[in-house]
Amino acid sequence: MRRFDCVVVGGGLAGLLAAYEANQAGKTVAIYEAGEHCGGAIASIKIAGFQVDAGAESFATTRPETLALIEELGLSELVVAPARSDARIYTEGQAFVIPHGMMGIPSDLTDAQTIAILGTDAAQLAVTLDSQPWNITEEQTLGDVVAKRLGAAVVEKIVNPIVSGVHASDSYLLEMESLLPGLLAKAEELGSLHQAVKLMRGSASRPGSAVAGINGGINLITRRLYALLKERGVQIFQQSPVSHASFNAVWTIETKTENVQADYLVIATNPVIARSILADFPDIASLLSQINPIDVALVLVAVKAPELSAQPLGSGVLVADQGGELIAKASTHVSAKWEWVKKLVGDLEIVRLSYGRNGIVESNDEHLLEFAQRDLSKLYGLANPEIMDSVVVRWPESLIQARVGHRDNLKKLDQTLTNHPGLMIVGSAVSGNGIAGVIGRTRTNMKGLLSV
Ligand SMILES: Cc1cc2nc3c(=O)[nH]c(=O)nc-3n(C[C@H](O)[C@H](O)[C@H](O)COP(=O)(O)OP(=O)(O)OC[C@H]3O[C@@H](n4cnc5c(N)ncnc54)[C@H](O)[C@@H]3O)c2cc1C
């Protein structure tokens, strides 16, 4: 039977990075990846003959982890700021520039953009509510807290479209502390939610200015990691899904063709798969079953339309629930947002539409393509678009819906893992959605694991 010091199950960003950390620590390492390619939600796809990002396409620069990894991988020179970062919110048939704030919570209630979206009455109500003595006691969801401090209109018209664009979920379902750690405590200290946002968001001018990308696509991060691991002798087995893990003095994993042993076992899959692999360990499996991953899908469209050259929605648009009039929850005007894409595609425009509000995605690709054509024309105001190519990319069970209790559950999971020496779980299941969080937590978890 094959044996390694460390076996990693799942070759997405977290799995690749976990293997990198174990290799740096001098361990023999193998990665078992179910798919044809490593990289997971960081991937590339060909549209109209051009290679662009098929999943994640930018990273937060408000945290240092991603830039630090990029530097270690020798990719710093390729980091680019978005050419445009002025996304819009589409609500009640109109597009508005997103006000400065965090996750849609405005930092300035008297700002013209905030008043334009909310209307004067709702904007005044927000001022009145947030001037009241601090009154948040039981509320834990982002939607509940914002509604109580700033009014329901702020949730529906600004927060929900943005949260849905990023996390594919309604803000009334999501735990505030998981999404915006520390904001509630700061707001309580200051006695004002929007003042806390102002303080924590700092002076960055626009919402999108806190992200960066990579010339050629952020899939270069996982591709470079993969190449580096290969160079260093890490064994990578693709199309090798792992179905089961057991422990008897050493860890044993089962693939379709073989059993493999290891001193350290790192699970870097989504929580549903992780639970099934770790079914022999009910203490862990039951905590994993509390973590809810949801589906999203993207439709990338290569299009010729004169209206798009004016970039009518800036870098893109986050769509408030329009009650069926529009199905997309968000859209990125990729060739407006990234100069490298524009240079690549010439007179074409690349737009991506994102589906899966609250994890509900049309299952038929043909229908999804029809929705995308209709949504594209409505959102961007196109009279007669010439669609040159379009492609559906599905990301099942790939975004974590951090419901109330999520953080407590993760704390219990951390504690329970200490009863299983040599076992670690990494990836968005435990870090939440976002590259910076995945990188930071994977590195911390691996240092903890390898120090034992
Ligand atoms: C459409 C989309 C857009 C996003 N956009 C952004 C963005 O712009 N910026 C940002 O910061 N974050 C973004 N995110 C989130 C970010 O991409 C993820 O949080 C991160 O990539 C997750 O990495 P991971 O390694 O935890 O999981 P994954 O990337 O899901 O990797 C898990 C891997 O496990 C493999 N696997 C599954 N089952 C098995 C098995 N049985 N055996 C072996 N292997 C298995 C899978 O094939 C996959 O390769 C986006 C996510 C999605 C889905």
Coordinates of C-alpha atoms and ligand atoms in Angstrom, one line a residue:
M1 CA 0.0 0.0 0.0
R2 CA 1.3 3.5 -0.9
R3 CA 2.2 5.6 2.1
F4 CA 2.9 9.4 2.4
D5 CA 3.6 11.6 5.4
C6 CA 0.6 13.7 4.3
V7 CA -2.4 13.1 2.1
V8 CA -4.5 16.0 0.9
V9 CA -8.0 15.3 -0.4
G10 CA -9.2 18.0 -2.9
G11 CA -6.9 20.1 -5.1
G12 CA -8.6 23.5 -5.0
L13 CA -6.8 26.5 -3.6
A14 CA -6.9 25.2 -0.1
G15 CA -5.7 21.7 -1.0
L16 CA -2.9 23.0 -3.1
L17 CA -1.8 25.4 -0.4
A18 CA -2.1 22.7 2.3
A19 CA 0.2 20.5 0.2
Y20 CA 2.6 23.4 -0.3
E21 CA 2.8 24.0 3.5
A22 CA 3.4 20.3 4.2
N23 CA 6.1 20.1 1.5
Q24 CA 7.8 23.2 2.9
A25 CA 7.8 21.4 6.3
G26 CA 9.8 18.5 4.7
K27 CA 6.9 16.0 4.5
T28 CA 6.2 13.6 1.6
V29 CA 2.9 14.7 0.2
A30 CA 0.2 13.5 -2.2
I31 CA -3.0 15.3 -3.4
Y32 CA -6.0 13.3 -4.5
E33 CA -8.3 15.4 -6.7
A34 CA -11.7 14.3 -8.0
G35 CA -11.7 16.4 -11.2
E36 CA -9.7 16.5 -14.3
H37 CA -7.9 19.7 -13.2
C38 CA -6.8 21.2 -9.9
G39 CA -7.8 24.7 -8.8
G40 CA -11.4 24.1 -7.9
A41 CA -13.4 27.4 -8.0
I42 CA -10.3 29.1 -9.3
A43 CA -10.3 28.0 -12.9
S44 CA -10.2 29.2 -16.5
I45 CA -12.4 28.7 -19.5
K46 CA -12.3 29.4 -23.2
I47 CA -14.9 31.8 -24.6
A48 CA -14.8 32.9 -28.3
G49 CA -11.3 31.4 -28.3
F50 CA -10.0 33.5 -25.4
Q51 CA -9.0 32.1 -21.9
V52 CA -10.6 34.0 -19.0
D53 CA -11.4 33.2 -15.4
A54 CA -14.3 30.8 -15.0
G55 CA -14.9 31.1 -11.3
A56 CA -13.3 33.6 -8.8
E57 CA -11.9 36.6 -10.7
S58 CA -10.5 39.0 -8.1
F59 CA -9.2 39.1 -4.5
A60 CA -9.6 41.4 -1.6
T61 CA -6.6 43.7 -1.0
T62 CA -7.9 44.8 2.4
R63 CA -6.3 41.6 3.8
P64 CA -2.6 40.8 3.3
E65 CA -2.8 37.0 2.7
T66 CA -3.4 36.9 -1.0
L67 CA -0.7 39.4 -2.0
A68 CA 1.8 37.6 0.3
L69 CA 1.1 34.3 -1.5
I70 CA 1.3 35.9 -4.9
E71 CA 4.7 37.4 -4.0
E72 CA 5.9 34.0 -2.8
L73 CA 4.8 32.5 -6.1
G74 CA 6.7 35.2 -8.1
L75 CA 3.5 36.6 -9.6
S76 CA 3.6 40.1 -8.0
E77 CA 4.4 41.8 -11.3
L78 CA 1.2 40.5 -12.8
V79 CA -1.1 42.0 -10.1
V80 CA -3.5 44.6 -11.6
A81 CA -6.1 47.0 -10.3
P82 CA -9.5 46.9 -12.0
A83 CA -9.8 49.4 -14.8
R84 CA -13.2 50.1 -13.4
S85 CA -14.6 49.3 -10.0
D86 CA -17.8 51.3 -10.1
A87 CA -20.4 48.6 -10.0
R88 CA -24.0 49.5 -9.9
I89 CA -27.0 48.3 -8.0
Y90 CA -30.1 47.5 -10.2
T91 CA -33.3 48.0 -8.3
E92 CA -36.8 48.8 -9.3
G93 CA -35.8 49.1 -13.0
Q94 CA -33.0 51.6 -12.4
A95 CA -29.2 51.4 -12.0
F96 CA -27.4 53.3 -9.2
V97 CA -23.8 53.7 -8.3
I98 CA -23.0 51.7 -5.1
P99 CA -22.6 54.0 -2.2
H100 CA -19.3 53.8 -0.2
G101 CA -19.7 51.3 2.6
M102 CA -19.3 47.6 3.6
M103 CA -21.4 44.8 2.1
G104 CA -23.9 47.5 1.2
I105 CA -24.2 49.2 4.6
P106 CA -23.6 52.8 3.7
S107 CA -20.9 54.8 5.6
D108 CA -22.6 58.1 4.9
L109 CA -26.3 58.4 5.1
T110 CA -26.3 61.9 3.7
D111 CA -24.3 61.0 0.6
A112 CA -26.1 61.8 -2.7
Q113 CA -25.8 58.2 -4.0
T114 CA -27.3 56.7 -0.8
I115 CA -30.2 59.2 -1.0
A116 CA -30.7 58.5 -4.7
I117 CA -31.2 54.8 -4.1
L118 CA -33.2 55.0 -0.9
G119 CA -35.3 58.1 -1.6
T120 CA -35.3 61.0 0.9
D121 CA -37.8 59.5 3.3
A122 CA -36.0 56.1 3.7
A123 CA -32.6 57.9 3.9
Q124 CA -34.0 60.2 6.7
L125 CA -35.4 57.2 8.5
A126 CA -32.0 55.6 8.4
V127 CA -30.5 58.7 10.0
T128 CA -33.2 58.7 12.7
L129 CA -32.9 55.0 13.5
D130 CA -29.1 55.0 13.7
S131 CA -29.2 58.0 16.1
Q132 CA -31.2 56.0 18.6
P133 CA -29.4 54.5 21.7
W134 CA -27.9 51.2 20.8
N135 CA -30.7 48.6 20.7
I136 CA -29.3 45.5 19.1
T137 CA -29.7 42.6 21.6
E138 CA -31.0 39.3 20.0
E139 CA -30.5 40.2 16.3
Q140 CA -27.7 38.2 14.7
T141 CA -28.5 38.1 11.0
L142 CA -27.0 40.9 8.8
G143 CA -30.5 41.7 7.5
D144 CA -32.0 42.0 11.0
V145 CA -29.3 44.3 12.3
V146 CA -29.3 46.6 9.3
A147 CA -33.1 46.7 9.3
K148 CA -33.2 47.7 13.0
R149 CA -30.5 50.3 12.8
L150 CA -31.1 51.7 9.3
G151 CA -34.5 50.5 8.1
A152 CA -35.7 47.7 5.8
A153 CA -35.2 49.8 2.6
V154 CA -31.4 49.7 3.2
V155 CA -31.6 45.9 3.4
E156 CA -33.8 45.5 0.3
K157 CA -32.3 48.1 -2.0
I158 CA -28.6 48.0 -1.1
V159 CA -27.5 45.2 1.3
N160 CA -29.4 42.3 -0.3
P161 CA -28.2 42.8 -3.9
I162 CA -24.6 43.1 -2.8
V163 CA -24.8 40.1 -0.3
S164 CA -26.6 38.1 -2.9
G165 CA -24.0 39.0 -5.6
V166 CA -21.1 37.8 -3.3
H167 CA -22.6 35.1 -1.2
A168 CA -25.7 34.1 -3.2
S169 CA -27.9 34.4 -0.1
D170 CA -30.5 36.8 1.4
S171 CA -28.9 38.8 4.2
Y172 CA -31.8 37.9 6.6
L173 CA -30.3 34.3 6.5
L174 CA -26.7 35.1 7.2
E175 CA -24.9 35.6 10.5
M176 CA -23.5 39.1 10.6
E177 CA -20.4 38.2 12.6
S178 CA -19.4 35.6 10.0
L179 CA -19.7 38.1 7.1
L180 CA -18.4 41.2 8.8
P181 CA -16.3 40.2 11.8
G182 CA -15.9 42.8 14.4
L183 CA -18.4 45.3 12.9
L184 CA -21.2 44.7 15.4
A185 CA -18.8 45.2 18.4
K186 CA -17.5 48.4 16.8
A187 CA -21.0 49.7 16.1
E188 CA -22.0 49.0 19.7
E189 CA -18.9 50.8 21.0
L190 CA -19.7 53.9 18.8
G191 CA -23.5 53.6 19.2
S192 CA -23.9 53.8 15.4
L193 CA -23.8 51.2 12.6
H194 CA -22.9 53.5 9.8
Q195 CA -20.2 55.3 11.8
A196 CA -18.7 51.9 12.5
V197 CA -18.7 51.1 8.8
K198 CA -17.1 54.5 8.1
L199 CA -14.3 53.8 10.6
M200 CA -13.7 50.2 9.5
R201 CA -14.0 50.8 5.8
G202 CA -11.5 53.7 6.0
S203 CA -11.0 56.1 3.2
A204 CA -11.0 53.7 0.3
S205 CA -12.9 55.6 -2.3
R206 CA -15.2 53.0 -3.9
P207 CA -16.4 49.5 -3.0
G208 CA -14.5 47.8 -5.8
S209 CA -11.3 49.6 -5.2
A210 CA -10.5 47.1 -2.4
V211 CA -9.9 44.3 -4.9
A212 CA -7.2 43.4 -7.4
G213 CA -6.8 40.8 -10.2
I214 CA -4.0 39.2 -12.2
N215 CA -3.0 39.9 -15.8
G216 CA -4.0 36.7 -17.4
G217 CA -6.6 35.7 -14.7
I218 CA -6.3 34.8 -11.1
N219 CA -6.3 31.1 -12.1
L220 CA -2.6 31.8 -12.6
I221 CA -2.3 31.5 -8.7
T222 CA -3.5 27.9 -8.6
R223 CA -1.7 27.0 -11.9
R224 CA 1.6 28.3 -10.5
L225 CA 1.0 26.5 -7.1
Y226 CA 0.3 23.3 -9.0
A227 CA 3.5 23.7 -11.1
L228 CA 5.6 24.4 -8.0
L229 CA 4.3 21.4 -6.2
K230 CA 5.0 19.2 -9.2
E231 CA 8.6 20.6 -9.4
R232 CA 9.0 19.8 -5.7
G233 CA 8.0 16.2 -6.1
V234 CA 4.5 16.4 -4.6
Q235 CA 2.4 13.6 -6.1
I236 CA -0.8 14.8 -7.6
F237 CA -3.5 12.3 -8.7
Q238 CA -6.3 13.8 -10.7
Q239 CA -9.6 12.1 -11.5
S240 CA -9.1 10.3 -8.2
P241 CA -12.1 11.0 -5.9
V242 CA -11.6 9.8 -2.4
S243 CA -14.7 8.1 -0.9
H244 CA -13.7 7.1 2.6
A245 CA -11.2 7.7 5.4
S246 CA -10.4 5.5 8.5
F247 CA -7.9 5.6 11.3
N248 CA -6.0 2.8 12.9
A249 CA -2.7 4.1 14.1
V250 CA -2.3 5.7 10.7
W251 CA -4.9 7.3 8.4
T252 CA -6.1 5.3 5.4
I253 CA -8.0 6.8 2.5
E254 CA -9.9 4.9 -0.2
T255 CA -9.9 5.9 -3.9
K256 CA -11.5 4.0 -6.8
T257 CA -8.3 2.1 -7.4
E258 CA -6.3 1.9 -4.2
N259 CA -6.0 2.5 -0.5
V260 CA -3.4 5.0 0.7
Q261 CA -1.9 5.6 4.1
A262 CA -0.7 8.8 5.8
D263 CA 0.3 10.2 9.2
Y264 CA -1.5 13.5 8.3
L265 CA -4.8 13.6 6.5
V266 CA -6.1 17.0 5.2
I267 CA -9.6 17.2 3.8
A268 CA -10.0 20.2 1.5
T269 CA -13.3 19.5 -0.2
N270 CA -16.7 21.1 0.3
P271 CA -18.4 20.1 3.6
V272 CA -20.9 17.7 2.0
I273 CA -18.1 15.6 0.5
A274 CA -16.0 16.0 3.7
R275 CA -18.9 14.7 5.8
S276 CA -19.3 11.6 3.6
I277 CA -15.5 10.9 3.6
L278 CA -15.4 11.2 7.4
A279 CA -18.7 9.3 8.0
D280 CA -16.8 6.9 10.4
F281 CA -16.3 9.9 12.7
P282 CA -19.8 11.0 13.7
D283 CA -18.6 13.7 16.1
I284 CA -17.0 15.5 13.1
A285 CA -19.5 14.5 10.5
S286 CA -22.4 15.9 12.5
L287 CA -20.7 19.3 12.8
L288 CA -19.9 19.3 9.1
S289 CA -23.6 18.6 8.4
Q290 CA -24.4 22.0 9.9
I291 CA -22.3 23.8 7.2
N292 CA -24.5 24.6 4.3
P293 CA -23.0 24.9 0.8
I294 CA -25.1 26.2 -2.0
D295 CA -25.1 26.1 -5.8
V296 CA -24.2 29.0 -8.2
A297 CA -23.8 29.1 -12.0
L298 CA -22.3 31.6 -14.3
V299 CA -23.0 32.3 -17.9
L300 CA -20.2 34.0 -19.8
V301 CA -21.2 35.8 -23.0
A302 CA -19.0 37.1 -25.8
V303 CA -21.0 39.8 -27.5
K304 CA -20.9 42.6 -30.0
A305 CA -23.2 45.5 -29.1
P306 CA -22.4 49.2 -29.7
E307 CA -24.1 50.1 -26.4
L308 CA -21.5 48.2 -24.4
S309 CA -18.6 50.2 -25.5
A310 CA -19.9 53.1 -23.4
Q311 CA -19.7 50.7 -20.4
P312 CA -23.2 51.7 -19.2
L313 CA -23.0 49.9 -15.8
G314 CA -19.4 50.5 -15.0
S315 CA -17.7 47.3 -13.9
G316 CA -21.0 45.5 -13.5
V317 CA -24.2 45.3 -11.6
L318 CA -25.7 43.7 -8.5
V319 CA -29.4 43.0 -9.0
A320 CA -32.0 43.4 -6.3
D321 CA -34.7 40.7 -6.4
Q322 CA -37.0 41.9 -9.3
G323 CA -39.6 39.3 -8.7
G324 CA -38.8 37.2 -11.8
E325 CA -38.4 40.2 -14.2
L326 CA -34.6 39.5 -14.1
I327 CA -33.2 36.1 -13.1
A328 CA -29.5 37.0 -12.8
K329 CA -28.4 38.0 -9.3
A330 CA -25.3 39.9 -10.6
S331 CA -23.3 40.6 -13.7
T332 CA -19.7 41.6 -14.4
H333 CA -18.8 43.5 -17.5
V334 CA -15.5 41.6 -17.6
S335 CA -13.9 43.5 -20.5
A336 CA -14.7 46.8 -18.9
K337 CA -13.4 45.7 -15.4
W338 CA -10.1 44.2 -16.6
E339 CA -7.9 46.0 -19.1
W340 CA -6.1 42.7 -19.9
V341 CA -9.3 41.1 -21.0
K342 CA -10.2 44.1 -23.2
K343 CA -6.8 43.9 -24.9
L344 CA -7.3 40.2 -25.4
V345 CA -10.7 40.3 -27.0
G346 CA -10.5 43.5 -29.1
D347 CA -13.8 44.6 -30.4
L348 CA -15.7 41.9 -28.5
E349 CA -17.2 42.4 -25.1
I350 CA -17.2 39.8 -22.4
V351 CA -20.0 39.9 -19.9
R352 CA -20.7 37.3 -17.2
L353 CA -24.1 36.8 -15.6
S354 CA -24.4 35.1 -12.2
Y355 CA -27.3 32.8 -11.2
G356 CA -28.3 31.2 -7.9
R357 CA -30.1 33.6 -5.6
N358 CA -30.3 31.6 -2.4
G359 CA -28.7 28.7 -4.1
I360 CA -31.6 28.2 -6.6
V361 CA -30.2 27.6 -10.1
E362 CA -32.1 26.6 -13.2
S363 CA -30.9 23.0 -14.0
N364 CA -31.3 23.2 -17.8
D365 CA -28.4 24.8 -19.6
E366 CA -30.6 25.8 -22.6
H367 CA -32.9 27.7 -20.3
L368 CA -30.0 29.3 -18.4
L369 CA -28.6 30.6 -21.7
E370 CA -32.0 32.0 -22.7
F371 CA -32.2 33.8 -19.3
A372 CA -28.7 35.2 -19.8
Q373 CA -29.5 36.6 -23.2
R374 CA -32.7 38.3 -21.9
D375 CA -31.0 39.5 -18.7
L376 CA -28.0 40.9 -20.7
S377 CA -30.2 42.9 -22.9
K378 CA -32.4 44.3 -20.1
L379 CA -29.6 45.1 -17.7
Y380 CA -27.3 46.8 -20.2
G381 CA -30.0 48.2 -22.5
L382 CA -28.9 46.4 -25.6
A383 CA -31.2 46.7 -28.7
N384 CA -29.7 44.1 -31.0
P385 CA -26.8 42.2 -29.4
E386 CA -24.8 39.9 -31.6
I387 CA -23.9 37.0 -29.4
M388 CA -20.7 35.4 -30.7
D389 CA -20.3 32.7 -28.0
S390 CA -21.7 31.8 -24.6
V391 CA -20.9 29.2 -22.0
V392 CA -22.5 27.9 -18.8
V393 CA -20.2 27.2 -15.9
R394 CA -21.8 25.4 -12.9
W395 CA -20.4 25.6 -9.4
P396 CA -22.5 23.1 -7.3
E397 CA -22.3 23.3 -3.5
S398 CA -19.5 25.8 -3.8
L399 CA -20.5 28.8 -1.7
I400 CA -21.0 28.6 2.0
Q401 CA -24.2 29.9 3.5
A402 CA -23.1 31.1 6.9
R403 CA -26.4 30.9 8.8
V404 CA -26.8 31.9 12.5
G405 CA -24.7 29.6 14.6
H406 CA -22.1 29.1 11.9
R407 CA -19.2 30.5 13.9
D408 CA -20.1 28.5 17.0
N409 CA -20.3 25.4 14.9
L410 CA -16.8 26.1 13.5
K411 CA -15.4 26.6 17.0
K412 CA -16.8 23.2 18.0
L413 CA -15.3 21.7 14.9
D414 CA -11.9 23.1 15.8
Q415 CA -12.2 21.6 19.3
T416 CA -13.4 18.3 18.1
L417 CA -10.6 18.0 15.5
T418 CA -8.1 18.1 18.4
N419 CA -9.5 14.7 19.5
H420 CA -8.3 13.3 16.1
P421 CA -4.6 13.8 15.9
G422 CA -3.2 14.1 12.3
L423 CA -6.6 15.2 10.9
M424 CA -7.3 18.7 9.5
I425 CA -10.1 20.3 7.5
V426 CA -9.3 23.3 5.3
G427 CA -11.0 25.4 2.6
S428 CA -14.1 27.5 2.4
A429 CA -16.1 25.0 4.5
V430 CA -14.1 26.4 7.5
S431 CA -12.9 29.8 6.2
G432 CA -16.0 31.0 4.4
N433 CA -16.2 32.4 0.8
G434 CA -13.2 34.3 -0.3
I435 CA -9.7 33.6 -1.4
A436 CA -7.9 35.7 1.4
G437 CA -9.8 33.8 4.1
V438 CA -9.0 30.4 2.6
I439 CA -5.3 31.3 2.3
G440 CA -5.1 32.7 5.8
R441 CA -6.9 29.9 7.5
T442 CA -5.3 27.1 5.5
R443 CA -1.8 28.3 6.5
T444 CA -2.8 28.7 10.2
N445 CA -4.4 25.2 10.3
M446 CA -1.5 23.5 8.5
K447 CA 1.0 25.1 10.9
G448 CA -1.1 23.8 13.8
L449 CA -1.4 20.3 12.3
L450 CA 2.3 19.9 11.4
S451 CA 3.5 21.2 14.8
V452 CA 1.9 18.2 16.6
Ligands
LIG1 C1 -18.4 31.3 -9.0 C2 -17.5 31.7 -7.9 C3 -16.9 32.9 -7.9 C4 -16.1 33.3 -6.9 N1 -15.5 34.6 -6.9 C5 -14.6 34.9 -6.0 C6 -13.9 36.1 -6.1 O1 -14.0 36.8 -7.1 N2 -13.0 36.4 -5.1 C7 -12.9 35.6 -4.0 O2 -12.1 36.0 -3.1 N3 -13.6 34.5 -3.9 C8 -14.4 34.1 -4.8 N4 -15.1 32.9 -4.7 C9 -14.8 32.0 -3.6 C10 -13.5 31.3 -3.7 O3 -13.3 31.0 -5.1 C11 -13.5 30.1 -2.9 O4 -13.8 30.4 -1.5 C12 -12.2 29.3 -2.9 O5 -11.7 29.2 -4.2 C13 -12.5 27.9 -2.3 O6 -11.3 27.1 -2.4 P1 -11.4 25.6 -1.8 O7 -10.1 25.0 -2.1 O8 -11.8 25.7 -0.4 O9 -12.6 24.8 -2.5 P2 -12.8 24.4 -4.0 O10 -12.2 25.3 -4.9 O11 -14.2 24.1 -4.1 O12 -11.9 23.0 -4.1 C14 -12.4 21.8 -3.7 C15 -11.8 20.7 -4.5 O13 -12.1 19.4 -4.0 C16 -12.3 18.5 -5.1 N5 -13.1 17.4 -4.6 C17 -14.4 17.3 -4.4 N6 -14.8 16.0 -4.0 C18 -13.6 15.3 -3.9 C19 -13.3 14.0 -3.6 N7 -14.2 13.1 -3.2 N8 -12.0 13.6 -3.6 C20 -11.0 14.4 -4.0 N9 -11.3 15.7 -4.4 C21 -12.5 16.2 -4.3 C22 -13.0 19.4 -6.1 O14 -13.0 18.8 -7.4 C23 -12.3 20.7 -5.9 O15 -11.2 20.8 -6.8 C24 -15.9 32.5 -5.8 C25 -16.5 31.2 -5.7 C26 -17.3 30.8 -6.8 C27 -17.9 29.4 -6.8

